């Protein structure tokens, strides 16, 4: 039947991907239709000649129009996979990136079989880093802070959905609201883009919270603040692990050295970019509380 074919799943996807013109147009069109139909990809492919009901077609067109207006897939779908976890994502949170999985791996490598470690995640957003560590190390206790209450609500929901109980969420602008506690590992993916960077007005970044992306003229304002204050919150021999821009490794390493941290090492992401720099609190005996 001609009418049915015009509205078939296959025809709908073809027409949508022709309009989208993104690198992953066909895949994105499938994801949007899967979302409307609440089906997986295998189902969609097996039913490509089925006709779509008008209300389903209209719902799909509405999502397609949002994507055509540039809205990120993660905000339209309301979720994003990170380190094997399905995370809720809203415009109050940065969209978790594969680059950040490098930071999680670096933290897991240090945590290894050490039980009962305490971890601090600064600027947790969706909770991605904290929850990925927590899921893989149920024995550690994690404190995850964010300056945005709305982001923390998303992170808490993610913890609930994933049945993760070893993360405590705290409203705090970096260390400001933390009590006098020291951690074995501090991880952070802070904002690190230069405030005048053209990328902020392009692609997904246009839709993401600017407070999670940009950080002063050189992009290092928040990184500086974290590194300058971290020693008071790091246990002796504890690790600080920071994600940063592809061209910021040297500056981050210098800042760490200036603060007295040692064992400084930069790690590349899967794209081969310098992405994470780690360093250690050289103190063997604590000079502050505990
Ligand atoms: N990695 C992100 C980007 O460049 C930025 C995230 C951040 O500032 N922490 O798109």
mmCIF file of C-alpha atoms and ligand atoms in Angstrom:
data_model
loop_
_atom_site.group_PDB
_atom_site.id
_atom_site.type_symbol
_atom_site.label_atom_id
_atom_site.label_comp_id
_atom_site.label_asym_id
_atom_site.label_seq_id
_atom_site.Cartn_x
_atom_site.Cartn_y
_atom_site.Cartn_z
ATOM 1 C CA UNK A 1 0.000 0.000 0.000
ATOM 2 C CA UNK A 2 1.580 3.253 -1.168
ATOM 3 C CA UNK A 3 0.377 5.412 1.736
ATOM 4 C CA UNK A 4 1.737 2.944 4.248
ATOM 5 C CA UNK A 5 5.084 2.805 2.458
ATOM 6 C CA UNK A 6 5.449 6.576 2.507
ATOM 7 C CA UNK A 7 5.082 6.410 6.267
ATOM 8 C CA UNK A 8 7.133 3.268 6.713
ATOM 9 C CA UNK A 9 9.921 3.133 9.230
ATOM 10 C CA UNK A 10 12.447 2.830 6.429
ATOM 11 C CA UNK A 11 11.127 5.807 4.456
ATOM 12 C CA UNK A 12 10.884 7.911 7.609
ATOM 13 C CA UNK A 13 14.485 7.149 8.548
ATOM 14 C CA UNK A 14 15.785 7.810 5.048
ATOM 15 C CA UNK A 15 14.067 11.168 4.825
ATOM 16 C CA UNK A 16 15.212 12.153 8.321
ATOM 17 C CA UNK A 17 18.855 11.271 7.717
ATOM 18 C CA UNK A 18 18.825 13.209 4.432
ATOM 19 C CA UNK A 19 17.701 16.283 6.396
ATOM 20 C CA UNK A 20 20.105 15.796 9.316
ATOM 21 C CA UNK A 21 23.329 15.766 7.309
ATOM 22 C CA UNK A 22 25.321 15.104 10.512
ATOM 23 C CA UNK A 23 28.213 12.636 10.411
ATOM 24 C CA UNK A 24 26.027 10.055 12.091
ATOM 25 C CA UNK A 25 22.714 11.079 10.491
ATOM 26 C CA UNK A 26 21.386 7.564 9.866
ATOM 27 C CA UNK A 27 22.285 6.400 13.360
ATOM 28 C CA UNK A 28 20.834 9.511 14.983
ATOM 29 C CA UNK A 29 17.563 9.101 13.072
ATOM 30 C CA UNK A 30 17.343 5.508 14.280
ATOM 31 C CA UNK A 31 18.011 6.551 17.895
ATOM 32 C CA UNK A 32 15.297 9.209 17.760
ATOM 33 C CA UNK A 33 12.745 6.767 16.359
ATOM 34 C CA UNK A 34 13.780 4.075 18.849
ATOM 35 C CA UNK A 35 13.171 6.629 21.591
ATOM 36 C CA UNK A 36 9.651 7.423 20.341
ATOM 37 C CA UNK A 37 8.741 3.747 19.812
ATOM 38 C CA UNK A 38 10.630 2.570 22.908
ATOM 39 C CA UNK A 39 12.253 -0.262 20.959
ATOM 40 C CA UNK A 40 15.820 -1.387 20.356
ATOM 41 C CA UNK A 41 17.744 -1.118 17.105
ATOM 42 C CA UNK A 42 17.253 -4.766 16.128
ATOM 43 C CA UNK A 43 13.479 -4.325 16.379
ATOM 44 C CA UNK A 44 13.591 -1.215 14.235
ATOM 45 C CA UNK A 45 15.591 -2.928 11.504
ATOM 46 C CA UNK A 46 13.360 -6.022 11.547
ATOM 47 C CA UNK A 47 10.242 -3.845 11.188
ATOM 48 C CA UNK A 48 11.498 -1.387 8.575
ATOM 49 C CA UNK A 49 8.469 -1.937 6.317
ATOM 50 C CA UNK A 50 5.917 -1.329 9.073
ATOM 51 C CA UNK A 51 3.852 1.828 8.736
ATOM 52 C CA UNK A 52 4.102 4.397 11.513
ATOM 53 C CA UNK A 53 0.934 5.658 13.192
ATOM 54 C CA UNK A 54 0.395 9.409 12.579
ATOM 55 C CA UNK A 55 0.873 10.262 16.264
ATOM 56 C CA UNK A 56 4.183 8.362 16.345
ATOM 57 C CA UNK A 57 5.270 10.033 13.154
ATOM 58 C CA UNK A 58 4.414 13.448 14.597
ATOM 59 C CA UNK A 59 6.322 12.713 17.810
ATOM 60 C CA UNK A 60 9.341 11.644 15.759
ATOM 61 C CA UNK A 61 9.162 14.806 13.631
ATOM 62 C CA UNK A 62 9.134 16.916 16.807
ATOM 63 C CA UNK A 63 12.357 15.274 18.029
ATOM 64 C CA UNK A 64 13.906 15.514 14.569
ATOM 65 C CA UNK A 65 13.178 19.244 14.499
ATOM 66 C CA UNK A 66 14.937 19.703 17.843
ATOM 67 C CA UNK A 67 17.972 17.883 16.461
ATOM 68 C CA UNK A 68 17.829 19.965 13.269
ATOM 69 C CA UNK A 69 17.954 23.053 15.513
ATOM 70 C CA UNK A 70 21.253 21.737 16.896
ATOM 71 C CA UNK A 71 20.125 20.389 20.257
ATOM 72 C CA UNK A 72 22.501 17.620 21.410
ATOM 73 C CA UNK A 73 21.278 14.041 21.055
ATOM 74 C CA UNK A 74 21.923 13.412 24.772
ATOM 75 C CA UNK A 75 19.487 16.177 25.802
ATOM 76 C CA UNK A 76 16.817 15.020 23.346
ATOM 77 C CA UNK A 77 17.090 11.402 24.445
ATOM 78 C CA UNK A 78 17.633 12.419 28.086
ATOM 79 C CA UNK A 79 20.455 9.941 28.549
ATOM 80 C CA UNK A 80 24.025 9.088 27.608
ATOM 81 C CA UNK A 81 26.139 5.999 28.098
ATOM 82 C CA UNK A 82 29.369 6.524 30.062
ATOM 83 C CA UNK A 83 31.781 3.797 31.160
ATOM 84 C CA UNK A 84 29.034 1.220 30.606
ATOM 85 C CA UNK A 85 26.506 3.136 32.726
ATOM 86 C CA UNK A 86 23.280 4.548 31.343
ATOM 87 C CA UNK A 87 23.100 8.076 32.790
ATOM 88 C CA UNK A 88 20.258 10.591 32.859
ATOM 89 C CA UNK A 89 21.406 13.866 31.317
ATOM 90 C CA UNK A 90 19.645 17.253 31.386
ATOM 91 C CA UNK A 91 20.593 20.752 30.187
ATOM 92 C CA UNK A 92 21.658 21.406 33.808
ATOM 93 C CA UNK A 93 24.540 18.992 33.321
ATOM 94 C CA UNK A 94 27.507 18.668 30.999
ATOM 95 C CA UNK A 95 27.103 15.731 28.620
ATOM 96 C CA UNK A 96 29.566 13.019 29.681
ATOM 97 C CA UNK A 97 32.316 12.548 27.080
ATOM 98 C CA UNK A 98 34.366 9.463 26.188
ATOM 99 C CA UNK A 99 37.503 11.564 26.936
ATOM 100 C CA UNK A 100 36.536 11.570 30.596
ATOM 101 C CA UNK A 101 36.669 7.770 30.710
ATOM 102 C CA UNK A 102 40.457 8.263 30.680
ATOM 103 C CA UNK A 103 40.154 9.993 34.063
ATOM 104 C CA UNK A 104 38.046 7.135 35.449
ATOM 105 C CA UNK A 105 40.614 4.596 34.247
ATOM 106 C CA UNK A 106 43.448 6.588 35.839
ATOM 107 C CA UNK A 107 41.576 6.638 39.155
ATOM 108 C CA UNK A 108 40.733 2.921 39.001
ATOM 109 C CA UNK A 109 44.408 2.130 38.327
ATOM 110 C CA UNK A 110 45.412 3.851 41.585
ATOM 111 C CA UNK A 111 42.519 2.468 43.623
ATOM 112 C CA UNK A 112 43.114 -1.088 42.414
ATOM 113 C CA UNK A 113 42.639 -3.480 45.335
ATOM 114 C CA UNK A 114 42.902 -0.861 48.032
ATOM 115 C CA UNK A 115 39.724 -1.125 49.989
ATOM 116 C CA UNK A 116 38.163 1.601 52.122
ATOM 117 C CA UNK A 117 39.691 4.477 50.205
ATOM 118 C CA UNK A 118 37.939 7.831 50.208
ATOM 119 C CA UNK A 119 37.474 9.599 46.901
ATOM 120 C CA UNK A 120 36.355 13.144 46.122
ATOM 121 C CA UNK A 121 34.829 14.097 42.754
ATOM 122 C CA UNK A 122 34.790 17.878 42.236
ATOM 123 C CA UNK A 123 32.074 19.166 39.869
ATOM 124 C CA UNK A 124 30.287 15.871 39.440
ATOM 125 C CA UNK A 125 27.547 17.029 37.013
ATOM 126 C CA UNK A 126 25.575 13.888 36.068
ATOM 127 C CA UNK A 127 27.711 11.993 38.583
ATOM 128 C CA UNK A 128 29.471 10.235 35.702
ATOM 129 C CA UNK A 129 32.982 9.969 37.199
ATOM 130 C CA UNK A 130 31.888 9.258 40.769
ATOM 131 C CA UNK A 131 29.334 6.655 39.713
ATOM 132 C CA UNK A 132 31.704 4.900 37.305
ATOM 133 C CA UNK A 133 34.302 4.588 40.084
ATOM 134 C CA UNK A 134 31.660 3.576 42.624
ATOM 135 C CA UNK A 135 30.222 0.876 40.371
ATOM 136 C CA UNK A 136 33.657 -0.644 39.822
ATOM 137 C CA UNK A 137 34.816 -0.254 43.441
ATOM 138 C CA UNK A 138 31.834 -0.812 45.729
ATOM 139 C CA UNK A 139 34.150 -0.795 48.765
ATOM 140 C CA UNK A 140 35.386 2.809 48.380
ATOM 141 C CA UNK A 141 33.451 5.759 49.740
ATOM 142 C CA UNK A 142 32.985 8.679 47.411
ATOM 143 C CA UNK A 143 31.995 12.281 48.022
ATOM 144 C CA UNK A 144 30.723 14.004 44.876
ATOM 145 C CA UNK A 145 30.240 17.767 44.932
ATOM 146 C CA UNK A 146 28.746 20.254 42.532
ATOM 147 C CA UNK A 147 27.926 23.964 42.815
ATOM 148 C CA UNK A 148 24.642 23.360 40.975
ATOM 149 C CA UNK A 149 21.709 21.958 42.919
ATOM 150 C CA UNK A 150 19.961 21.024 39.691
ATOM 151 C CA UNK A 151 22.970 18.981 38.564
ATOM 152 C CA UNK A 152 23.152 17.260 41.962
ATOM 153 C CA UNK A 153 19.502 16.219 41.631
ATOM 154 C CA UNK A 154 20.346 14.535 38.316
ATOM 155 C CA UNK A 155 23.404 12.851 39.855
ATOM 156 C CA UNK A 156 21.345 11.564 42.797
ATOM 157 C CA UNK A 157 18.737 10.111 40.441
ATOM 158 C CA UNK A 158 21.504 8.400 38.496
ATOM 159 C CA UNK A 159 22.872 6.859 41.697
ATOM 160 C CA UNK A 160 19.380 5.626 42.591
ATOM 161 C CA UNK A 161 18.698 4.182 39.131
ATOM 162 C CA UNK A 162 22.049 2.395 39.148
ATOM 163 C CA UNK A 163 21.536 1.139 42.692
ATOM 164 C CA UNK A 164 24.796 2.741 43.811
ATOM 165 C CA UNK A 165 25.001 3.522 47.517
ATOM 166 C CA UNK A 166 28.618 4.459 48.175
ATOM 167 C CA UNK A 167 28.429 8.022 46.839
ATOM 168 C CA UNK A 168 27.445 10.972 49.021
ATOM 169 C CA UNK A 169 26.389 14.131 47.176
ATOM 170 C CA UNK A 170 27.218 17.566 48.582
ATOM 171 C CA UNK A 171 26.317 21.040 47.327
ATOM 172 C CA UNK A 172 29.693 22.787 47.230
ATOM 173 C CA UNK A 173 31.635 25.175 45.060
ATOM 174 C CA UNK A 174 34.822 23.094 44.797
ATOM 175 C CA UNK A 175 36.078 22.608 48.389
ATOM 176 C CA UNK A 176 34.024 25.423 49.962
ATOM 177 C CA UNK A 177 31.348 23.368 51.732
ATOM 178 C CA UNK A 178 33.479 20.386 52.628
ATOM 179 C CA UNK A 179 34.187 19.709 56.254
ATOM 180 C CA UNK A 180 37.747 19.106 57.365
ATOM 181 C CA UNK A 181 38.110 15.794 55.626
ATOM 182 C CA UNK A 182 41.045 14.372 53.668
ATOM 183 C CA UNK A 183 40.756 12.071 50.679
ATOM 184 C CA UNK A 184 42.976 9.388 49.154
ATOM 185 C CA UNK A 185 42.103 10.452 45.630
ATOM 186 C CA UNK A 186 40.626 13.708 44.294
ATOM 187 C CA UNK A 187 39.306 13.580 40.723
ATOM 188 C CA UNK A 188 37.846 16.418 38.698
ATOM 189 C CA UNK A 189 36.675 17.320 35.227
ATOM 190 C CA UNK A 190 36.279 21.066 35.827
ATOM 191 C CA UNK A 191 35.409 23.666 33.193
ATOM 192 C CA UNK A 192 38.585 24.357 31.220
ATOM 193 C CA UNK A 193 37.661 26.088 27.949
ATOM 194 C CA UNK A 194 38.911 29.643 27.319
ATOM 195 C CA UNK A 195 35.955 31.996 27.774
ATOM 196 C CA UNK A 196 36.397 33.483 24.280
ATOM 197 C CA UNK A 197 36.855 30.118 22.515
ATOM 198 C CA UNK A 198 34.743 29.956 19.345
ATOM 199 C CA UNK A 199 33.807 26.348 20.110
ATOM 200 C CA UNK A 200 31.483 27.605 22.862
ATOM 201 C CA UNK A 201 29.191 28.990 20.164
ATOM 202 C CA UNK A 202 29.247 25.813 18.070
ATOM 203 C CA UNK A 203 27.732 22.319 18.155
ATOM 204 C CA UNK A 204 26.625 20.687 21.402
ATOM 205 C CA UNK A 205 28.525 23.214 23.552
ATOM 206 C CA UNK A 206 25.950 25.951 22.726
ATOM 207 C CA UNK A 207 23.374 23.995 24.714
ATOM 208 C CA UNK A 208 25.494 22.934 27.675
ATOM 209 C CA UNK A 209 25.816 24.904 30.942
ATOM 210 C CA UNK A 210 28.504 27.529 30.385
ATOM 211 C CA UNK A 211 29.544 27.195 34.044
ATOM 212 C CA UNK A 212 30.589 23.597 33.297
ATOM 213 C CA UNK A 213 32.598 24.563 30.218
ATOM 214 C CA UNK A 214 34.328 27.940 30.372
ATOM 215 C CA UNK A 215 36.816 29.100 32.982
ATOM 216 C CA UNK A 216 38.330 32.548 32.525
ATOM 217 C CA UNK A 217 40.598 33.970 29.843
ATOM 218 C CA UNK A 218 42.999 31.011 29.668
ATOM 219 C CA UNK A 219 40.482 28.340 30.696
ATOM 220 C CA UNK A 220 42.511 27.607 33.822
ATOM 221 C CA UNK A 221 40.731 29.654 36.527
ATOM 222 C CA UNK A 222 39.001 26.660 38.120
ATOM 223 C CA UNK A 223 41.925 24.286 37.607
ATOM 224 C CA UNK A 224 44.165 26.839 39.382
ATOM 225 C CA UNK A 225 41.728 27.143 42.271
ATOM 226 C CA UNK A 226 41.502 23.365 42.703
ATOM 227 C CA UNK A 227 45.246 22.759 42.505
ATOM 228 C CA UNK A 228 46.077 25.656 44.857
ATOM 229 C CA UNK A 229 43.696 24.376 47.529
ATOM 230 C CA UNK A 230 43.925 20.605 47.132
ATOM 231 C CA UNK A 231 46.706 19.823 49.621
ATOM 232 C CA UNK A 232 44.488 20.605 52.587
ATOM 233 C CA UNK A 233 42.023 17.957 51.380
ATOM 234 C CA UNK A 234 44.483 15.296 50.178
ATOM 235 C CA UNK A 235 45.795 12.641 52.511
ATOM 236 C CA UNK A 236 49.572 12.253 52.647
ATOM 237 C CA UNK A 237 50.512 10.273 49.526
ATOM 238 C CA UNK A 238 47.030 10.983 48.081
ATOM 239 C CA UNK A 239 46.505 11.614 44.373
ATOM 240 C CA UNK A 240 45.029 14.590 42.523
ATOM 241 C CA UNK A 241 43.761 13.720 39.029
ATOM 242 C CA UNK A 242 42.599 16.489 36.714
ATOM 243 C CA UNK A 243 41.064 16.403 33.255
ATOM 244 C CA UNK A 244 42.124 19.369 31.099
ATOM 245 C CA UNK A 245 42.220 20.698 27.556
ATOM 246 C CA UNK A 246 44.433 19.002 24.954
ATOM 247 C CA UNK A 247 46.920 21.914 25.121
ATOM 248 C CA UNK A 248 46.909 22.548 28.887
ATOM 249 C CA UNK A 249 49.019 19.626 30.170
ATOM 250 C CA UNK A 250 52.218 21.661 30.659
ATOM 251 C CA UNK A 251 50.436 24.467 32.486
ATOM 252 C CA UNK A 252 48.556 22.019 34.707
ATOM 253 C CA UNK A 253 51.784 20.153 35.482
ATOM 254 C CA UNK A 254 53.496 23.487 36.364
ATOM 255 C CA UNK A 255 50.640 24.464 38.661
ATOM 256 C CA UNK A 256 50.849 21.087 40.384
ATOM 257 C CA UNK A 257 54.607 21.425 40.862
ATOM 258 C CA UNK A 258 54.181 24.976 42.222
ATOM 259 C CA UNK A 259 51.706 23.667 44.796
ATOM 260 C CA UNK A 260 54.247 21.093 45.955
ATOM 261 C CA UNK A 261 52.739 18.000 44.360
ATOM 262 C CA UNK A 262 55.078 15.424 42.817
ATOM 263 C CA UNK A 263 54.987 12.233 40.695
ATOM 264 C CA UNK A 264 53.376 14.362 37.997
ATOM 265 C CA UNK A 265 52.290 12.406 34.930
ATOM 266 C CA UNK A 266 50.094 13.203 31.920
ATOM 267 C CA UNK A 267 47.860 10.580 30.317
ATOM 268 C CA UNK A 268 46.448 10.650 26.778
ATOM 269 C CA UNK A 269 42.824 9.990 25.868
ATOM 270 C CA UNK A 270 41.817 7.532 23.130
ATOM 271 C CA UNK A 271 42.138 10.344 20.584
ATOM 272 C CA UNK A 272 45.844 10.622 21.500
ATOM 273 C CA UNK A 273 45.396 14.031 23.182
ATOM 274 C CA UNK A 274 46.941 14.945 26.521
ATOM 275 C CA UNK A 275 43.802 14.829 28.643
ATOM 276 C CA UNK A 276 44.506 13.968 32.275
ATOM 277 C CA UNK A 277 47.364 15.000 34.545
ATOM 278 C CA UNK A 278 47.883 13.300 37.888
ATOM 279 C CA UNK A 279 50.141 14.122 40.821
ATOM 280 C CA UNK A 280 50.766 13.059 44.364
ATOM 281 C CA UNK A 281 50.820 14.737 47.753
ATOM 282 C CA UNK A 282 54.444 14.117 48.779
ATOM 283 C CA UNK A 283 53.753 14.426 52.500
ATOM 284 C CA UNK A 284 54.152 11.282 54.513
ATOM 285 C CA UNK A 285 52.808 12.780 57.703
ATOM 286 C CA UNK A 286 49.840 15.080 57.760
ATOM 287 C CA UNK A 287 50.400 18.594 59.057
ATOM 288 C CA UNK A 288 46.713 19.468 59.306
ATOM 289 C CA UNK A 289 43.627 17.740 60.726
ATOM 290 C CA UNK A 290 43.306 13.940 61.137
HETATM 291 N N1 LIG B 1 35.859 18.226 26.999
HETATM 292 C C1 LIG B 1 34.860 19.224 26.813
HETATM 293 C C2 LIG B 1 34.984 19.818 25.419
HETATM 294 O O1 LIG B 1 36.032 20.283 25.059
HETATM 295 C C3 LIG B 1 34.946 20.309 27.830
HETATM 296 C C4 LIG B 1 34.594 19.809 29.153
HETATM 297 C C5 LIG B 1 35.110 20.680 30.231
HETATM 298 O O2 LIG B 1 35.303 21.894 30.084
HETATM 299 N N2 LIG B 1 35.337 20.065 31.312
HETATM 300 O O3 LIG B 1 34.046 19.788 24.685
#
